[in-house]
Amino acid sequence: MTDSSLSKNTTGRRPPPPTERIPVLRWIKENLAQTPFNMLVTAICLVVLFYALPSFLEWGVIDATFFATDHTVCREATGACWAVIGEKHRPMLFGVYPYEEHWRLLTAVIIYISAVIMTMIPLFWKYRILVPVWLFTLASTLTLMWGGVLGMPQVDNSQWGGLPLTLILFSGTLVIGFPLAIVLALGRRSTMPAVKAVSVVFIESLRGVPLITILFVAVNVFPLFLPQGLEFDKLLRVMVGMAIFFACYQAEVIRGGLQAISRGQYEAAEALGLGYWQTMTRIILPQALRISLPGIVNHIIAAFKNTSFVLIIGLFDMLTATTAVMQDPEWRRFTIEAYLCVGFIYFCFCFALSKYSQLVERWLGEGKKF
Amino acid sequence: MNTGAESSMSQQEDGELAIELIDVNKWYGDFQALCDVNVSIGRGERVVVCGPSGSGKSTMIRCINRLEHHQRGKIIVDGIELTDNLKNIEAVRSEVGMVFQSFNLFPHMRVIDNLTLAPMLVRKMPKSDAEALAMQYLERVQIPEQAYKYPGQLSGGQQQRVAIARSLCMQPRVMLFDEPTSALDPEMIKEVLDVMVELAEDGMTMVVVTHEMGFAKTVADKMIFMDKGEIVEIAPPDVFFTTPESERTKTFLNQILTH
């Protein structure tokens, strides 16, 4: 580590190494046709592309209907019917929320996504900016969705659905689940036997159960144990269920990062007189989270897609809402197009997440070499 | 400083002793790492501990700030006895600085943040004061220009000097050095030893585990030779290097001085 940083410093004044230009043919030879096996794979891929691409383009673009006021137009065309999205996008995105109130959800989603984007930019990483931003975001989005004030009719959260519900479940899972994951990971490495035992049992028992079971228990079984009259909101219960599931997996990922930190880091912190929580929050966790970032993002992306499991307990997230909308007999045969569209929206969110995590990894790694 | 430390110090009659080990014993499983160790180190005294590897010298100084706990005997640092009492341990640790063989800088923080962290968190020092203090000590170890770099960008010798400055920022009364130059390339050893010599000249109480016998001859007031968990010999350096009493010391000195 020391040697490489030294050589980097001393080579600063020498001319840079010559840039290598790779001719196209050499690139093809090296990357596509280096061995007979590679040639075979390349050939197979080319054949598949040759047959699949034109017919997909024909179906999806050339013969497709993009705008139609009536489903009969689509039925006459041989290609895809993208018009179904124009026709059905509102119930797909917003579920069973009252139609004329959809502007409230749209505004809420825009406010929320803007806040998320702000949070992702290091320029705004200051308490005095982010705390007010998120307080405003929470207050405004919840007010918009609940209504009941400022002349907006109240909409019960059993009617929430579509993209906003997906985002609420996802954010709730992260906000509750991530701190829980850290506590569980630290607990499992604790020297206190009771804390350790509780963490191990919690993680191992809940990790071995399918998410669907946890959601089912949270919604249908958990209320049976509550005293009469005491009731938690269904949406909240679902969120906590998902968060616990998320936390059990994430805790193990974080524990992997914790194990990579050398004993010397703990000792140096102890020798300086730092307490347990000071050592963890300032020294150990920042390094451990950085190390386990790829795994962490993996589970965050999984958590985003897991929100679609709420269909089994009767909540209409984006995917379930689409399924429900496509029961419409007039548009039924164009379900594939609708699902492709929903798939694309999921992809955009997940892809943005993974790209962003790569950026964060770069920022955190700059000049630090650990 | 710490009020708890002061009150227990005033109860102590012998205020001149910085560190006292009385019949200290430590086991790792069945292996006895320390065996009836008795040492007293006065204020301002410089002690160099040497001995073959596995002789318990690192274990002994790690016991002094409780990175390891001893199972029998008494360790008194600055008038505070080290027991399981967390308050006492914290009080001792904030008075005792430690420098490790592998530097153990915090790689995710800039040098300046490495230095200001403990004064701000443990001593509750305001940020500006802590930074001023940090720069003062960085100048003392002669690398103020590296303040805003990350440890990974420094050479080994520079990293170890940062580590020394980091300990000094807590303004300790005692400094422990656990083989501070063993992980360094030969050309960097001198820059670290120079800093340590300067520190010794300022009157800091120091306990140094090292194989650098030249350094020992220059700064030590007292040499301790350990073998197999026991203290074999304690002597002033002039006696220790010329007329050691024990056979084991003679063999050891022969081995390391004539290689």
XYZ file of C-alpha atoms in Angstrom:
629
model
C 0.000 0.000 0.000
C 2.769 2.366 1.019
C 4.934 1.456 -1.944
C 2.274 2.052 -4.549
C 1.358 5.444 -3.095
C 4.997 6.427 -3.123
C 5.612 5.422 -6.716
C 2.468 7.319 -7.698
C 3.855 10.462 -6.098
C 7.260 10.225 -7.698
C 6.021 9.494 -11.200
C 4.087 12.767 -11.174
C 6.776 14.673 -13.062
C 7.628 12.047 -15.671
C 5.798 11.955 -19.022
C 2.553 9.932 -18.961
C 2.587 6.439 -20.435
C 1.717 6.309 -24.159
C -1.954 5.788 -24.846
C -2.631 2.537 -26.591
C -4.876 2.639 -29.627
C -6.585 -0.638 -30.218
C -7.606 -1.304 -33.812
C -11.136 -2.562 -34.273
C -9.995 -5.828 -35.762
C -7.667 -6.528 -32.859
C -10.441 -5.685 -30.420
C -12.728 -8.152 -32.178
C -10.039 -10.799 -32.178
C -9.225 -10.312 -28.493
C -12.740 -9.985 -27.180
C -14.982 -11.934 -29.479
C -12.930 -14.599 -31.161
C -9.936 -15.474 -29.045
C -10.635 -19.201 -28.721
C -12.796 -21.617 -30.718
C -15.277 -21.590 -27.839
C -15.476 -17.782 -27.930
C -16.025 -17.903 -31.679
C -18.864 -20.360 -31.195
C -20.510 -18.182 -28.531
C -20.139 -15.122 -30.751
C -21.653 -16.957 -33.686
C -24.623 -18.196 -31.663
C -25.256 -14.697 -30.326
C -25.145 -13.232 -33.828
C -27.619 -15.808 -35.145
C -30.021 -15.186 -32.250
C -29.762 -11.430 -32.761
C -30.285 -11.843 -36.500
C -33.568 -13.650 -36.015
C -34.856 -11.987 -32.838
C -34.048 -8.334 -33.366
C -35.871 -7.721 -36.662
C -39.051 -9.432 -35.508
C -38.944 -7.596 -32.180
C -38.475 -4.276 -33.972
C -41.286 -5.164 -36.333
C -43.600 -5.985 -33.439
C -42.504 -3.206 -31.113
C -41.901 -0.311 -33.491
C -42.838 -0.759 -37.155
C -46.222 -2.423 -36.864
C -46.992 -0.963 -33.452
C -49.850 1.368 -32.624
C -48.667 4.241 -30.458
C -51.814 6.326 -30.242
C -55.373 5.131 -30.373
C -58.570 6.402 -28.900
C -60.181 3.007 -29.193
C -59.077 -0.564 -28.615
C -60.448 -1.585 -32.008
C -57.610 0.316 -33.731
C -55.147 -1.813 -31.841
C -56.963 -5.026 -32.650
C -56.578 -4.375 -36.362
C -52.824 -3.759 -36.145
C -50.454 -6.737 -36.076
C -47.790 -5.125 -33.879
C -47.655 -3.995 -30.281
C -50.327 -1.750 -28.855
C -48.466 0.906 -26.884
C -51.664 2.910 -26.877
C -52.775 0.774 -23.956
C -50.300 2.692 -21.794
C -51.772 6.018 -22.835
C -55.189 4.636 -22.050
C -54.413 2.902 -18.742
C -51.348 4.665 -17.331
C -53.251 6.471 -14.637
C -54.724 3.459 -12.841
C -51.441 1.645 -13.425
C -49.438 4.368 -11.734
C -51.926 5.442 -9.086
C -54.105 2.385 -8.405
C -57.599 2.844 -7.046
C -56.975 6.376 -5.749
C -59.912 8.586 -6.831
C -59.379 9.557 -10.453
C -59.878 13.294 -10.152
C -57.416 13.453 -7.208
C -54.506 11.931 -9.130
C -52.785 15.315 -9.392
C -52.139 15.097 -5.654
C -50.225 11.843 -6.056
C -48.319 13.190 -9.023
C -47.280 16.264 -7.035
C -46.308 14.068 -4.071
C -44.183 11.776 -6.246
C -42.448 14.759 -7.862
C -41.697 16.339 -4.470
C -40.439 13.016 -3.132
C -38.192 12.228 -6.085
C -36.774 15.758 -6.030
C -35.926 15.330 -2.339
C -34.261 11.991 -3.057
C -32.218 13.487 -5.884
C -31.148 16.368 -3.624
C -30.111 13.891 -0.954
C -27.958 12.042 -3.476
C -25.859 15.118 -4.285
C -22.911 15.677 -1.897
C -23.287 19.446 -2.241
C -26.421 19.237 -0.071
C -24.987 16.890 2.586
C -25.534 19.307 5.434
C -27.982 18.930 8.294
C -29.296 22.452 7.875
C -30.317 21.653 4.290
C -31.413 18.020 4.423
C -33.370 18.106 7.670
C -35.727 20.911 6.536
C -35.984 19.369 3.064
C -37.109 16.029 4.439
C -39.428 17.533 7.032
C -41.096 19.471 4.228
C -41.186 16.391 1.973
C -42.749 14.191 4.640
C -45.310 16.789 5.664
C -46.285 17.790 2.130
C -46.472 14.308 0.592
C -48.453 12.860 3.483
C -50.814 15.859 3.472
C -51.306 15.510 -0.268
C -52.005 11.798 -0.021
C -54.227 11.854 3.073
C -56.030 15.069 2.236
C -58.802 16.152 4.590
C -57.391 19.690 4.722
C -57.217 22.681 2.358
C -60.315 21.520 0.515
C -58.790 18.198 -0.476
C -61.115 15.274 0.251
C -59.681 12.689 2.603
C -58.435 9.459 1.021
C -57.920 6.527 3.355
C -54.602 4.722 2.972
C -56.374 1.525 1.992
C -57.017 3.294 -1.308
C -53.388 4.219 -1.851
C -51.785 2.328 -4.667
C -49.502 2.205 -7.655
C -46.132 3.929 -7.821
C -46.632 6.070 -4.677
C -47.381 2.935 -2.662
C -44.309 1.212 -4.079
C -42.182 4.225 -3.113
C -43.716 4.468 0.366
C -43.129 0.785 1.068
C -39.587 0.962 -0.262
C -38.654 4.074 1.712
C -40.280 2.734 4.852
C -38.386 -0.532 4.487
C -35.084 1.311 4.205
C -35.735 3.857 6.955
C -36.826 1.235 9.482
C -34.751 -1.650 8.156
C -31.322 -0.137 7.718
C -30.770 1.086 11.299
C -32.192 -2.226 12.507
C -29.718 -4.063 10.271
C -26.812 -2.133 11.783
C -28.004 -2.840 15.313
C -28.410 -6.545 14.512
C -24.984 -6.752 12.870
C -23.333 -5.082 15.871
C -25.427 -7.196 18.232
C -24.272 -10.393 16.615
C -20.660 -9.376 17.205
C -21.304 -8.140 20.725
C -19.327 -9.514 23.647
C -22.480 -9.497 25.746
C -23.920 -13.029 25.534
C -27.569 -11.972 25.863
C -27.351 -9.332 23.126
C -25.528 -11.749 20.874
C -28.024 -14.552 21.452
C -31.026 -12.319 20.732
C -29.436 -11.063 17.497
C -28.507 -14.538 16.299
C -31.959 -15.975 17.005
C -33.683 -12.983 15.406
C -31.594 -13.106 12.235
C -31.530 -16.858 11.799
C -35.201 -17.463 12.473
C -36.563 -14.664 10.278
C -34.061 -15.216 7.492
C -35.323 -18.757 7.130
C -38.908 -17.679 6.465
C -40.246 -16.502 3.086
C -41.182 -12.826 2.860
C -44.758 -13.799 2.014
C -45.070 -15.605 5.337
C -43.757 -12.595 7.242
C -46.222 -10.296 5.470
C -49.065 -12.709 6.130
C -48.185 -12.885 9.822
C -47.816 -9.100 10.051
C -51.224 -8.525 8.506
C -53.374 -11.437 9.636
C -51.782 -13.055 12.689
C -50.127 -10.181 14.549
C -53.422 -8.328 15.247
C -54.731 -11.435 17.057
C -52.115 -10.931 19.761
C -52.992 -7.292 20.343
C -55.416 -6.357 23.101
C -58.902 -5.413 21.954
C -59.162 -1.900 20.597
C -55.461 -1.458 20.038
C -54.779 -1.491 16.331
C -51.881 -0.637 14.118
C -52.340 0.606 10.623
C -52.176 -2.187 8.037
C -49.771 -0.292 5.792
C -47.483 0.312 8.760
C -47.556 -3.378 9.712
C -46.644 -4.385 6.167
C -43.813 -1.883 6.154
C -42.426 -3.163 9.456
C -42.673 -6.743 8.200
C -40.713 -5.890 5.082
C -38.202 -3.872 7.083
C -37.528 -6.786 9.437
C -37.024 -9.156 6.509
C -34.712 -6.650 4.843
C -32.787 -6.046 8.078
C -32.030 -9.730 8.653
C -30.332 -10.069 5.287
C -28.666 -6.678 5.407
C -27.298 -7.358 8.910
C -25.313 -10.306 7.592
C -23.925 -8.233 4.736
C -22.839 -5.517 7.174
C -21.377 -8.125 9.510
C -19.185 -9.241 6.622
C -17.883 -5.690 6.365
C -17.338 -5.489 10.126
C -15.236 -8.629 10.034
C -12.939 -7.054 7.483
C -11.874 -4.299 9.901
C -8.614 -5.102 11.630
C -8.330 -5.484 15.381
C -5.871 -2.575 15.313
C -8.614 -0.087 14.445
C -10.558 -1.037 17.578
C -7.411 -0.912 19.690
C -6.375 2.494 18.375
C -9.835 3.861 19.166
C -9.798 2.283 22.629
C -6.323 3.588 23.338
C -7.524 7.108 22.523
C -10.260 6.720 25.118
C -13.206 6.498 22.710
C -16.279 4.665 23.983
C -18.093 1.812 22.240
C -20.619 3.889 20.304
C -18.070 6.557 19.411
C -15.762 3.853 18.083
C -18.528 2.203 16.098
C -20.094 5.307 14.569
C -16.875 7.180 13.788
C -14.296 4.479 13.119
C -15.688 1.039 12.439
C -19.037 1.495 10.674
C -17.871 4.058 8.088
C -15.203 1.594 6.958
C -17.381 -1.499 7.225
C -20.272 0.048 5.265
C -17.898 1.194 2.555
C -16.488 -2.313 2.240
C -19.900 -3.972 2.117
C -21.489 -1.365 -0.166
C -21.903 -3.684 -3.194
C -23.746 -6.239 -1.070
C -25.806 -3.552 0.635
C -26.972 -2.123 -2.690
C -27.788 -5.634 -3.840
C -30.299 -6.009 -1.026
C -31.644 -2.482 -1.444
C -32.483 -3.272 -5.067
C -34.041 -6.554 -4.000
C -36.090 -4.658 -1.414
C -37.407 -2.333 -4.115
C -38.654 -5.254 -6.173
C -39.919 -7.125 -3.109
C -42.513 -4.396 -2.618
C -44.567 -6.207 -5.263
C -45.172 -9.022 -2.740
C -47.867 -6.906 -1.109
C -50.274 -8.240 -3.707
C -50.912 -11.268 -1.483
C -52.334 -9.100 1.261
C -54.499 -7.006 -0.979
C -52.449 -3.841 -1.386
C -52.212 -2.497 -4.924
C -48.624 -1.584 -5.686
C -47.599 -0.711 -9.228
C -47.456 -4.303 -10.457
C -50.686 -5.434 -8.798
C -52.470 -2.318 -9.963
C -51.445 -3.107 -13.528
C -52.671 -6.686 -13.227
C -55.983 -5.419 -11.924
C -56.366 -2.793 -14.640
C -55.646 -5.339 -17.350
C -58.723 -7.314 -16.369
C -60.592 -4.862 -18.608
C -61.855 -7.174 -21.392
C -61.447 -4.520 -24.092
C -57.725 -4.107 -23.483
C -56.969 -7.503 -22.028
C -54.941 -8.854 -24.940
C -52.412 -6.036 -24.588
C -51.319 -7.030 -21.075
C -47.774 -7.770 -22.275
C -47.274 -4.168 -23.345
C -48.488 -2.923 -19.983
C -46.181 -5.280 -18.100
C -43.230 -4.264 -20.282
C -43.930 -0.674 -19.348
C -44.070 -1.479 -15.615
C -40.918 -3.545 -15.983
C -39.231 -0.567 -17.584
C -40.203 1.688 -14.661
C -38.802 -0.835 -12.160
C -35.661 -1.074 -14.262
C -35.186 2.715 -14.308
C -35.317 2.922 -10.510
C -33.027 -0.079 -9.962
C -30.574 0.999 -12.636
C -30.377 4.509 -11.173
C -29.732 2.961 -7.747
C -26.921 0.766 -8.968
C -25.293 3.529 -11.009
C -25.505 5.841 -8.018
C -23.928 3.239 -5.758
C -20.984 2.984 -8.145
C -20.574 6.747 -7.909
C -20.668 6.630 -4.113
C -18.090 3.872 -4.126
C -15.812 6.086 -6.182
C -16.295 9.098 -3.914
C -15.630 7.075 -0.784
C -12.581 5.409 -2.270
C -10.841 8.540 -3.464
C -7.325 8.734 -2.078
C -8.139 6.509 0.838
C -6.935 3.131 -0.315
C -8.582 0.827 2.137
C -8.319 16.846 33.599
C -10.597 14.137 34.822
C -12.021 14.825 38.251
C -12.229 11.134 39.123
C -8.595 10.729 38.304
C -7.562 13.688 40.419
C -9.444 12.686 43.516
C -8.095 9.166 43.472
C -4.655 10.549 42.797
C -4.703 12.717 45.885
C -5.565 9.647 47.943
C -2.448 8.009 46.618
C 0.534 8.717 48.838
C 3.161 7.953 46.270
C 2.314 10.557 43.626
C 5.734 10.383 42.016
C 5.108 7.022 40.408
C 3.543 7.142 36.959
C 3.097 3.408 36.528
C 3.285 0.600 39.024
C 2.920 -3.111 38.284
C 2.759 -5.362 41.309
C 2.912 -9.150 40.890
C 1.089 -9.021 37.586
C 0.154 -12.365 36.069
C -1.600 -13.056 32.811
C -2.562 -16.226 31.016
C -3.787 -16.895 27.479
C -5.584 -20.164 28.065
C -2.924 -22.415 29.573
C -0.064 -20.280 28.360
C 1.336 -17.913 30.963
C 2.174 -14.659 29.188
C 3.192 -12.644 32.244
C 4.667 -14.128 35.360
C 4.950 -12.094 38.597
C 5.888 -8.888 36.837
C 6.977 -6.066 39.142
C 7.872 -2.687 37.668
C 7.691 0.877 38.930
C 8.140 3.760 36.566
C 8.552 7.262 37.887
C 7.259 10.454 36.333
C 9.394 11.616 33.443
C 11.238 8.326 33.336
C 12.096 6.701 29.985
C 11.981 2.941 30.037
C 12.978 0.667 27.187
C 11.703 -2.885 27.254
C 13.471 -5.522 25.208
C 13.555 -9.257 24.917
C 13.047 -12.066 22.419
C 9.723 -12.361 20.616
C 7.021 -13.967 22.712
C 8.669 -12.776 25.896
C 5.595 -10.813 27.026
C 6.902 -7.284 26.491
C 4.026 -6.216 24.238
C 1.538 -7.931 26.514
C 2.929 -6.006 29.472
C 2.555 -2.571 27.928
C -0.843 -3.478 26.495
C -1.916 -4.287 30.041
C -0.917 -0.788 31.103
C -3.815 0.739 29.159
C -5.998 -2.312 29.471
C -5.983 -3.432 25.854
C -5.332 -6.725 27.625
C -6.520 -7.470 31.128
C -4.343 -9.119 33.727
C -5.772 -11.899 35.838
C -3.757 -11.427 38.993
C -1.784 -8.612 40.584
C -2.203 -4.861 40.526
C -1.587 -2.232 37.884
C -1.695 1.381 39.026
C -1.398 4.122 36.424
C -1.213 7.723 37.546
C -2.659 6.707 40.895
C -5.635 4.892 39.377
C -5.866 1.142 39.769
C -6.964 -0.742 36.657
C -9.907 -2.963 37.455
C -13.035 -3.882 35.541
C -14.373 -0.467 36.473
C -15.035 1.177 33.096
C -14.684 4.693 34.513
C -11.170 3.938 35.712
C -10.233 2.339 32.409
C -11.458 5.365 30.485
C -9.650 7.729 32.847
C -6.406 5.804 32.399
C -6.756 5.571 28.634
C -7.241 9.288 28.249
C -4.002 9.864 30.220
C -1.979 7.208 28.423
C -1.112 7.496 24.744
C -0.219 4.464 22.702
C 1.657 4.041 19.421
C 1.335 0.732 17.611
C 3.632 -1.245 15.367
C 1.104 -1.090 12.516
C 0.265 2.628 13.002
C -3.500 1.954 13.108
C -4.446 5.311 11.656
C -8.085 5.640 10.635
C -7.853 5.277 6.840
C -11.217 6.887 6.048
C -10.287 10.193 7.707
C -7.854 12.872 6.705
C -4.781 13.253 8.884
C -6.202 16.330 10.602
C -9.461 14.488 11.410
C -7.487 11.556 12.799
C -5.875 14.023 15.187
C -8.905 16.049 16.229
C -11.332 13.146 16.698
C -10.412 12.083 20.226
C -9.871 15.578 21.665
C -13.301 16.588 20.358
C -15.167 13.427 21.422
C -13.395 12.551 24.656
C -12.162 15.929 25.887
C -15.154 17.820 24.409
C -12.777 20.339 22.890
C -14.279 22.832 20.387
C -13.360 22.077 16.764
C -11.206 25.182 16.241
C -9.161 24.495 19.389
C -8.713 20.853 18.439
C -7.520 21.814 14.972
C -5.055 24.343 16.333
C -3.721 21.699 18.710
C -3.490 19.163 15.902
C -1.507 21.547 13.693
C 0.810 22.292 16.606
C 1.623 18.605 17.034
C 1.878 17.996 13.294
C 4.520 20.706 13.207
C 6.268 19.051 16.053
C 6.489 15.777 14.114
C 7.423 17.870 11.075
C 4.626 17.034 8.650
C 2.150 19.951 8.864
C 1.910 19.946 5.050
C 0.265 16.490 5.120
C -2.662 17.593 7.292
C -5.301 17.366 4.581
C -4.190 14.072 3.033
C -5.460 10.619 3.802
C -3.191 8.162 5.659
C -2.997 5.928 2.572
C -1.211 8.734 0.722
C 1.637 8.922 3.245
C 4.778 6.847 3.632
C 5.158 4.473 6.544
C 7.434 6.837 8.463
C 5.002 9.707 7.954
C 2.090 7.541 9.059
C 3.867 6.564 12.251
C 4.647 10.219 12.979
C 0.988 11.053 12.453
C 0.143 8.254 14.889
C 2.488 9.769 17.476
C 0.957 13.213 16.936
C -2.530 11.694 17.277
C -1.641 10.287 20.692
C -0.031 13.557 21.764
C -3.195 15.477 20.900
C -4.837 13.858 23.923
C -2.043 15.464 25.953
C -1.209 12.257 27.775
C 1.044 12.010 30.808
C 2.473 8.695 29.670
C 3.294 7.417 26.180
C 3.525 3.727 25.363
C 5.314 2.604 22.204
C 4.781 -0.964 21.006
C 7.602 -1.672 18.544
C 6.998 1.624 16.714
C 9.683 1.083 14.068
C 9.355 -2.649 13.396
C 7.026 -2.235 10.415
C 9.106 0.483 8.780
C 11.585 0.411 5.945
C 15.133 1.090 7.219
C 15.356 4.596 5.773
C 12.214 5.666 7.627
C 13.178 4.398 11.054
C 15.348 7.418 11.803
C 12.644 10.016 11.233
C 10.393 8.263 13.745
C 13.156 7.744 16.303
C 14.121 11.432 16.008
C 10.592 12.417 16.986
C 10.723 10.027 19.918
C 14.097 11.332 21.106
C 12.732 14.871 20.998
C 9.704 13.765 22.990
C 11.993 12.168 25.581
C 13.987 15.381 25.862
C 10.773 17.245 26.676
C 10.367 15.052 29.751
C 7.519 12.777 28.677
C 7.153 9.548 30.618
C 7.771 6.846 28.043
C 7.665 3.071 27.933
C 9.109 1.789 24.682
C 9.197 -1.777 23.438
C 11.876 -1.819 20.745
C 14.855 -3.583 19.283
C 16.570 -0.291 18.451
C 19.444 -0.494 20.899
C 21.009 2.728 19.658
C 17.839 4.552 20.619
C 17.805 2.766 23.961
C 21.360 3.882 24.736
C 20.530 7.518 23.932
C 17.269 8.018 25.775
C 16.640 5.237 28.284
C 16.855 5.869 32.021
C 16.088 2.237 32.653
C 16.321 -0.953 30.629
C 14.013 -3.878 31.229
C 14.863 -7.274 29.799
C 12.068 -9.825 29.615
C 12.058 -13.480 28.694
C 9.260 -16.068 28.859
C 6.891 -13.663 30.602
C 9.305 -12.815 33.364
C 11.361 -9.750 34.032
C 14.941 -11.012 33.961
C 16.801 -7.793 34.541
C 16.170 -4.140 35.262
C 19.205 -1.885 35.013
C 20.337 1.559 33.854
C 21.564 1.382 30.238
C 25.269 1.823 30.985
C 25.200 -1.179 33.299
C 22.783 -3.119 31.106
C 24.861 -2.923 27.938
C 28.294 -3.395 29.534
C 27.921 -5.655 32.549
C 24.546 -7.394 32.537
C 23.999 -9.730 35.450
C 22.000 -12.487 33.879
C 23.271 -15.070 31.419
C 20.065 -14.773 29.383
C 20.560 -11.029 28.965
C 24.111 -11.596 27.786
C 23.030 -14.139 25.176
C 20.250 -11.854 23.945
C 22.502 -8.823 23.700
C 25.121 -10.853 21.873
C 22.544 -11.993 19.373
C 21.107 -8.594 18.569
C 24.278 -6.494 18.800
C 26.472 -8.708 16.640
C 24.183 -9.641 13.803
